[in-house]
């Protein structure tokens, strides 16, 4: 089938488990996130240009690409750091407003994050976000609800957002987590 | 098979309001990234995880119900969020392994 | 948590029920496990796991082996074709843990183990689970013709993936060499290609399907030293031969199909054992 005329049936491919590493630079206080495949990532601090990165958190995650079963189009999602469901922590946030609006029609809003710092890493294009949304809606087609995925750019003030990306924290820890 | 039928058959405890859904099968994992990559819409998801993010992962795929095993206590915040997004959370005193036998006997693949 | 009754299951029976591969602890298959615990959360394994048990987990990390050892488990079943890496094997060997790997997921693994002691009848387990798909990890890549700057990228990516899954370095080396040869052929002779990698605990399967001028005489192309590289390409150090013999030498099975002016598809297979 020709890519141009194909209506695309997406499939998750190139699934790799690894770690999402969150670092902080003590010079400029910026936050950086990155994906590290396979092995536990190195814990030592290092310098990258102006920055001195220090590891703040390591969580398990996966990376993946999407491909169309019909035409073979491959959509690499190297820029996707993770997905987060809006939990409505900031009533002034446009995502929260959108969420409340959409909820009535059983549409749940998720936020797609690229890697930090936003101004120094290539961010996920609108086209790729739309494909990601299409993929999940195709996968949950037997459902009575749908999802909407928006870019993290839409979040008004990230410091007021307490929702978490879908990732696995503390899986390797041998001490049980404190309950809330 | 309908969720309410399974709840009755296995005497599962309901922690949220229950919205009846068609159940397509069973998925066991304690990792949200596994759910994101491999769970199917309509699956019952057995896990020992109880944090809020369980609701996000369940919602992304539209899981029929989350069954928290080992009788683990589920924080109030998780239950609240689940109710808002119509995510069914159930509880069982059995371990994931023990419950798996009961679910397969009930006819779930 | 409700106490589980006591189990007594021979390790060999578990291996058989799951059609699992034994990674470490070959000499322990005659021993018995007295409990089963399925979880990915290691703090829970320590808190609730009973000594003498077997751990079923998808957590492919040395932490899984450490937790199993600390909770005095006898061994681990890694699910969904997760092949433990060197660190895990080494630790398990040192501490006398047995390790099995299976391609089934956690639910199916639990159900099959439960059917050994008749907790679930074998026929119920089989009937309920027949529809479940076999677990193979699939990866896709694309290669652009004439893109010499990125030549070798796909074979490098494949190598990294296979390493992170934990295959034996020898098989990874064979896959890398033959994929590199095929990738160079695409860069030199074709417009573009799609590469598919399917990795399971049984075999590694690679398909490289290109759009291009195709090969008129496959037999000739399979001969050592045969090349259609241009002078320019040879000057860059590419194309001493078409590399097909090298692909055949390094793979366990190879199939090549080609249509002139349409393209060539090369399939290679590598057996894990
Ligand atoms: Zn398509
Ligand atoms: Zn800095």
PDB file of C-alpha atoms in Angstrom, chain C residues 32-167:
ATOM      1  CA  UNK C  32      11.575 -29.041  44.731  1.00  0.00           C
ATOM      2  CA  UNK C  33      10.200 -25.542  45.293  1.00  0.00           C
ATOM      3  CA  UNK C  34       7.740 -25.021  48.131  1.00  0.00           C
ATOM      4  CA  UNK C  35       6.133 -21.750  47.067  1.00  0.00           C
ATOM      5  CA  UNK C  36       5.491 -19.523  44.073  1.00  0.00           C
ATOM      6  CA  UNK C  37       5.681 -15.750  44.093  1.00  0.00           C
ATOM      7  CA  UNK C  38       4.956 -13.614  41.045  1.00  0.00           C
ATOM      8  CA  UNK C  39       6.008  -9.967  41.225  1.00  0.00           C
ATOM      9  CA  UNK C  40       8.193  -7.244  39.722  1.00  0.00           C
ATOM     10  CA  UNK C  41       8.404  -5.248  42.917  1.00  0.00           C
ATOM     11  CA  UNK C  42      11.489  -6.360  44.766  1.00  0.00           C
ATOM     12  CA  UNK C  43      10.620  -4.845  48.149  1.00  0.00           C
ATOM     13  CA  UNK C  44       7.470  -7.007  48.092  1.00  0.00           C
ATOM     14  CA  UNK C  45       9.442 -10.111  47.266  1.00  0.00           C
ATOM     15  CA  UNK C  46      11.483  -9.501  50.391  1.00  0.00           C
ATOM     16  CA  UNK C  47       8.453  -8.665  52.502  1.00  0.00           C
ATOM     17  CA  UNK C  48       6.108 -11.468  51.448  1.00  0.00           C
ATOM     18  CA  UNK C  49       8.172 -14.142  49.688  1.00  0.00           C
ATOM     19  CA  UNK C  50       8.624 -17.385  51.572  1.00  0.00           C
ATOM     20  CA  UNK C  51      11.928 -19.247  51.596  1.00  0.00           C
ATOM     21  CA  UNK C  52      12.164 -22.173  49.211  1.00  0.00           C
ATOM     22  CA  UNK C  53       9.955 -20.422  46.659  1.00  0.00           C
ATOM     23  CA  UNK C  54      10.393 -19.673  43.008  1.00  0.00           C
ATOM     24  CA  UNK C  55      10.159 -16.061  41.804  1.00  0.00           C
ATOM     25  CA  UNK C  56       8.286 -15.293  38.597  1.00  0.00           C
ATOM     26  CA  UNK C  57       9.302 -11.876  37.339  1.00  0.00           C
ATOM     27  CA  UNK C  58       9.641  -9.640  34.297  1.00  0.00           C
ATOM     28  CA  UNK C  59      12.249  -7.513  36.027  1.00  0.00           C
ATOM     29  CA  UNK C  60      15.400  -8.299  34.124  1.00  0.00           C
ATOM     30  CA  UNK C  61      17.915  -6.887  36.556  1.00  0.00           C
ATOM     31  CA  UNK C  62      20.538  -8.256  38.888  1.00  0.00           C
ATOM     32  CA  UNK C  63      18.352  -6.789  41.639  1.00  0.00           C
ATOM     33  CA  UNK C  64      15.845  -9.578  40.950  1.00  0.00           C
ATOM     34  CA  UNK C  65      18.520 -12.191  41.640  1.00  0.00           C
ATOM     35  CA  UNK C  66      19.713 -10.354  44.751  1.00  0.00           C
ATOM     36  CA  UNK C  67      16.154 -10.162  46.106  1.00  0.00           C
ATOM     37  CA  UNK C  68      15.515 -13.825  45.374  1.00  0.00           C
ATOM     38  CA  UNK C  69      18.724 -14.745  47.172  1.00  0.00           C
ATOM     39  CA  UNK C  70      17.958 -12.547  50.180  1.00  0.00           C
ATOM     40  CA  UNK C  71      14.449 -13.991  50.460  1.00  0.00           C
ATOM     41  CA  UNK C  72      16.033 -17.486  50.302  1.00  0.00           C
ATOM     42  CA  UNK C  73      14.289 -18.428  47.077  1.00  0.00           C
ATOM     43  CA  UNK C  74      15.497 -21.418  45.097  1.00  0.00           C
ATOM     44  CA  UNK C  75      15.361 -19.740  41.722  1.00  0.00           C
ATOM     45  CA  UNK C  76      13.758 -17.409  39.217  1.00  0.00           C
ATOM     46  CA  UNK C  77      11.616 -17.714  36.105  1.00  0.00           C
ATOM     47  CA  UNK C  78      12.143 -14.753  33.779  1.00  0.00           C
ATOM     48  CA  UNK C  79       9.024 -14.230  31.681  1.00  0.00           C
ATOM     49  CA  UNK C  80       8.367 -12.824  28.196  1.00  0.00           C
ATOM     50  CA  UNK C  81      11.654 -13.981  26.673  1.00  0.00           C
ATOM     51  CA  UNK C  82      13.726 -11.812  28.954  1.00  0.00           C
ATOM     52  CA  UNK C  83      17.179 -13.293  28.835  1.00  0.00           C
ATOM     53  CA  UNK C  84      19.268 -12.565  31.928  1.00  0.00           C
ATOM     54  CA  UNK C  85      22.580 -10.796  31.346  1.00  0.00           C
ATOM     55  CA  UNK C  86      26.066 -11.838  32.498  1.00  0.00           C
ATOM     56  CA  UNK C  87      25.751 -10.113  35.908  1.00  0.00           C
ATOM     57  CA  UNK C  88      22.594 -12.023  36.736  1.00  0.00           C
ATOM     58  CA  UNK C  89      24.023 -15.347  35.563  1.00  0.00           C
ATOM     59  CA  UNK C  90      27.215 -14.827  37.517  1.00  0.00           C
ATOM     60  CA  UNK C  91      25.366 -13.910  40.686  1.00  0.00           C
ATOM     61  CA  UNK C  92      22.961 -16.836  40.322  1.00  0.00           C
ATOM     62  CA  UNK C  93      25.768 -19.301  39.736  1.00  0.00           C
ATOM     63  CA  UNK C  94      27.705 -18.060  42.747  1.00  0.00           C
ATOM     64  CA  UNK C  95      24.681 -18.235  45.020  1.00  0.00           C
ATOM     65  CA  UNK C  96      23.274 -21.482  43.670  1.00  0.00           C
ATOM     66  CA  UNK C  97      20.038 -20.024  42.252  1.00  0.00           C
ATOM     67  CA  UNK C  98      18.530 -21.712  39.234  1.00  0.00           C
ATOM     68  CA  UNK C  99      17.249 -19.529  36.405  1.00  0.00           C
ATOM     69  CA  UNK C 100      14.670 -20.407  33.789  1.00  0.00           C
ATOM     70  CA  UNK C 101      13.443 -18.249  30.901  1.00  0.00           C
ATOM     71  CA  UNK C 102      10.113 -18.646  29.170  1.00  0.00           C
ATOM     72  CA  UNK C 103       8.345 -16.807  26.377  1.00  0.00           C
ATOM     73  CA  UNK C 104       4.997 -16.819  28.212  1.00  0.00           C
ATOM     74  CA  UNK C 105       3.750 -13.759  30.107  1.00  0.00           C
ATOM     75  CA  UNK C 106       3.170 -13.614  33.836  1.00  0.00           C
ATOM     76  CA  UNK C 107      -0.456 -14.781  33.805  1.00  0.00           C
ATOM     77  CA  UNK C 108       0.221 -17.728  31.552  1.00  0.00           C
ATOM     78  CA  UNK C 109       3.321 -18.637  33.565  1.00  0.00           C
ATOM     79  CA  UNK C 110       1.314 -18.615  36.815  1.00  0.00           C
ATOM     80  CA  UNK C 111      -1.492 -20.677  35.325  1.00  0.00           C
ATOM     81  CA  UNK C 112       0.845 -23.270  33.855  1.00  0.00           C
ATOM     82  CA  UNK C 113       2.731 -23.682  37.130  1.00  0.00           C
ATOM     83  CA  UNK C 114      -0.593 -23.979  38.994  1.00  0.00           C
ATOM     84  CA  UNK C 115      -1.646 -26.749  36.605  1.00  0.00           C
ATOM     85  CA  UNK C 116       1.337 -28.917  37.642  1.00  0.00           C
ATOM     86  CA  UNK C 117      -0.200 -29.631  41.034  1.00  0.00           C
ATOM     87  CA  UNK C 118      -3.686 -29.848  39.606  1.00  0.00           C
ATOM     88  CA  UNK C 119      -4.753 -26.532  41.160  1.00  0.00           C
ATOM     89  CA  UNK C 120      -5.910 -25.706  37.661  1.00  0.00           C
ATOM     90  CA  UNK C 121      -6.663 -28.604  35.360  1.00  0.00           C
ATOM     91  CA  UNK C 122      -4.229 -28.871  32.483  1.00  0.00           C
ATOM     92  CA  UNK C 123      -7.085 -28.775  29.980  1.00  0.00           C
ATOM     93  CA  UNK C 124      -8.599 -25.618  31.517  1.00  0.00           C
ATOM     94  CA  UNK C 125      -5.215 -23.956  31.382  1.00  0.00           C
ATOM     95  CA  UNK C 126      -4.639 -25.023  27.802  1.00  0.00           C
ATOM     96  CA  UNK C 127      -8.145 -24.067  26.634  1.00  0.00           C
ATOM     97  CA  UNK C 128      -8.010 -20.668  28.236  1.00  0.00           C
ATOM     98  CA  UNK C 129      -4.582 -19.844  26.977  1.00  0.00           C
ATOM     99  CA  UNK C 130      -4.479 -21.152  23.420  1.00  0.00           C
ATOM    100  CA  UNK C 131      -5.514 -17.830  21.961  1.00  0.00           C
ATOM    101  CA  UNK C 132      -2.641 -15.967  23.492  1.00  0.00           C
ATOM    102  CA  UNK C 133      -0.016 -14.906  21.017  1.00  0.00           C
ATOM    103  CA  UNK C 134       3.555 -16.063  21.169  1.00  0.00           C
ATOM    104  CA  UNK C 135       5.854 -13.433  22.504  1.00  0.00           C
ATOM    105  CA  UNK C 136       8.399 -12.224  20.029  1.00  0.00           C
ATOM    106  CA  UNK C 137       9.954  -8.788  20.165  1.00  0.00           C
ATOM    107  CA  UNK C 138       9.832  -6.986  16.836  1.00  0.00           C
ATOM    108  CA  UNK C 139      11.955  -4.033  15.785  1.00  0.00           C
ATOM    109  CA  UNK C 140      11.870  -2.020  12.537  1.00  0.00           C
ATOM    110  CA  UNK C 141      14.431   0.228  10.932  1.00  0.00           C
ATOM    111  CA  UNK C 142      14.926   1.968   7.624  1.00  0.00           C
ATOM    112  CA  UNK C 143      18.046   2.459   5.498  1.00  0.00           C
ATOM    113  CA  UNK C 144      18.460   5.084   2.781  1.00  0.00           C
ATOM    114  CA  UNK C 145      20.414   4.297  -0.380  1.00  0.00           C
ATOM    115  CA  UNK C 146      23.572   6.353  -1.014  1.00  0.00           C
ATOM    116  CA  UNK C 147      23.568   7.603   2.570  1.00  0.00           C
ATOM    117  CA  UNK C 148      27.188   6.701   3.235  1.00  0.00           C
ATOM    118  CA  UNK C 149      27.341   8.933   6.315  1.00  0.00           C
ATOM    119  CA  UNK C 150      24.842   6.723   8.149  1.00  0.00           C
ATOM    120  CA  UNK C 151      26.049   3.421   6.683  1.00  0.00           C
ATOM    121  CA  UNK C 152      26.352   0.858   9.454  1.00  0.00           C
ATOM    122  CA  UNK C 153      23.913   2.634  11.788  1.00  0.00           C
ATOM    123  CA  UNK C 154      21.221  -0.023  11.587  1.00  0.00           C
ATOM    124  CA  UNK C 155      23.565  -2.932  12.250  1.00  0.00           C
ATOM    125  CA  UNK C 156      24.996  -0.976  15.182  1.00  0.00           C
ATOM    126  CA  UNK C 157      21.487  -0.393  16.589  1.00  0.00           C
ATOM    127  CA  UNK C 158      20.634  -4.059  16.178  1.00  0.00           C
ATOM    128  CA  UNK C 159      23.823  -5.009  17.977  1.00  0.00           C
ATOM    129  CA  UNK C 160      22.954  -2.696  20.889  1.00  0.00           C
ATOM    130  CA  UNK C 161      19.440  -4.114  21.144  1.00  0.00           C
ATOM    131  CA  UNK C 162      20.621  -7.731  21.099  1.00  0.00           C
ATOM    132  CA  UNK C 163      23.228  -6.898  23.733  1.00  0.00           C
ATOM    133  CA  UNK C 164      20.664  -5.300  25.998  1.00  0.00           C
ATOM    134  CA  UNK C 165      18.400  -8.347  25.644  1.00  0.00           C
ATOM    135  CA  UNK C 166      21.388 -10.408  26.735  1.00  0.00           C
ATOM    136  CA  UNK C 167      22.184 -12.776  23.868  1.00  0.00           C
TER     137      UNK C 167
END
